[in-house]
XYZ file of C-alpha atoms in Angstrom:
102
model
C 20.985 5.381 4.475
C 20.784 9.730 4.732
C 22.188 12.363 2.738
C 24.083 15.302 4.271
C 25.685 17.660 2.091
C 27.641 15.541 -0.165
C 27.903 12.804 2.823
C 26.157 9.308 2.845
C 25.430 7.716 5.917
C 24.697 4.702 7.135
C 22.467 3.193 9.223
C 23.558 -0.114 10.672
C 21.869 -2.465 13.079
C 23.426 -4.132 15.912
C 22.686 -7.875 17.212
C 21.701 -8.147 20.888
C 24.192 -9.451 23.016
C 21.345 -12.418 23.947
C 21.048 -13.466 20.459
C 21.714 -17.193 19.783
C 23.684 -16.874 16.688
C 26.418 -13.686 16.336
C 25.485 -12.056 19.857
C 26.555 -8.046 19.713
C 27.840 -8.304 15.897
C 27.013 -5.875 13.644
C 24.018 -6.770 11.138
C 21.448 -5.461 8.655
C 18.558 -2.830 10.086
C 16.148 -5.075 8.528
C 16.224 -8.628 8.188
C 13.450 -11.169 8.433
C 12.693 -15.221 7.006
C 9.695 -14.667 4.035
C 6.772 -16.493 5.825
C 4.462 -18.817 4.082
C 2.261 -16.542 2.323
C 4.106 -13.257 2.412
C 6.159 -12.032 -0.403
C 9.555 -10.331 -0.533
C 7.951 -6.962 -0.519
C 5.457 -7.711 2.001
C 8.468 -8.995 4.043
C 9.836 -5.882 3.947
C 7.709 -3.440 4.779
C 6.504 -5.978 7.804
C 10.287 -6.061 8.853
C 10.943 -2.940 8.735
C 7.880 -1.570 11.416
C 9.067 -3.831 13.398
C 12.702 -3.938 13.639
C 13.438 -0.618 12.863
C 10.199 1.576 13.128
C 10.140 2.569 9.483
C 6.951 3.225 8.597
C 4.964 2.051 5.731
C 4.739 5.382 3.772
C 8.743 5.771 4.171
C 9.122 1.837 3.038
C 7.050 2.963 -0.090
C 10.456 4.229 -1.536
C 12.655 1.939 -1.498
C 14.483 0.536 -4.302
C 15.215 -3.207 -4.562
C 19.265 -3.036 -5.109
C 20.065 -6.588 -5.901
C 20.673 -10.056 -3.941
C 23.056 -12.079 -2.794
C 23.147 -15.436 -2.442
C 25.610 -17.854 0.145
C 25.411 -21.230 2.214
C 25.604 -21.764 5.747
C 27.057 -24.660 6.879
C 26.992 -25.759 10.413
C 26.656 -28.507 12.432
C 23.081 -29.678 11.251
C 24.606 -29.558 7.428
C 24.850 -26.792 4.604
C 21.707 -24.930 3.530
C 21.171 -22.493 0.595
C 20.564 -18.835 1.632
C 18.990 -15.122 -0.378
C 19.358 -12.078 1.607
C 17.383 -9.111 -0.955
C 18.623 -5.799 -0.713
C 17.258 -2.462 -0.700
C 18.464 0.075 -0.446
C 16.137 3.492 1.206
C 17.297 7.106 1.486
C 15.513 7.864 4.882
C 14.831 11.743 6.271
C 17.954 13.401 8.031
C 15.556 13.906 11.326
C 14.144 10.143 11.684
C 16.478 7.860 13.840
C 15.583 3.683 12.711
C 14.232 2.306 16.910
C 13.638 -1.161 17.475
C 9.684 -1.950 18.486
C 9.546 -5.329 18.339
C 11.286 -6.030 21.777
C 14.162 -8.213 20.062
């Protein structure tokens, strides 16, 4: 988010129209599965750099804000999911930009 005076403005991502799941829909700015050998924080930093061009030094200011637990049911069955939520105040002159080409 960005503060401008008394306002708090949010950056909201939009999925590529070429994505298999939810093409063109609004989405998290940064998200990704936690790979073997990575923790939540390492994944956050890696995905933030790839998906929003947020450098590591800015990510060091991210604050844990909670977790959202839910299930997804599709043709393969039902699976539990957890989204770890972080807040990050960005400088007013910073514009997130996808750098991994997806």
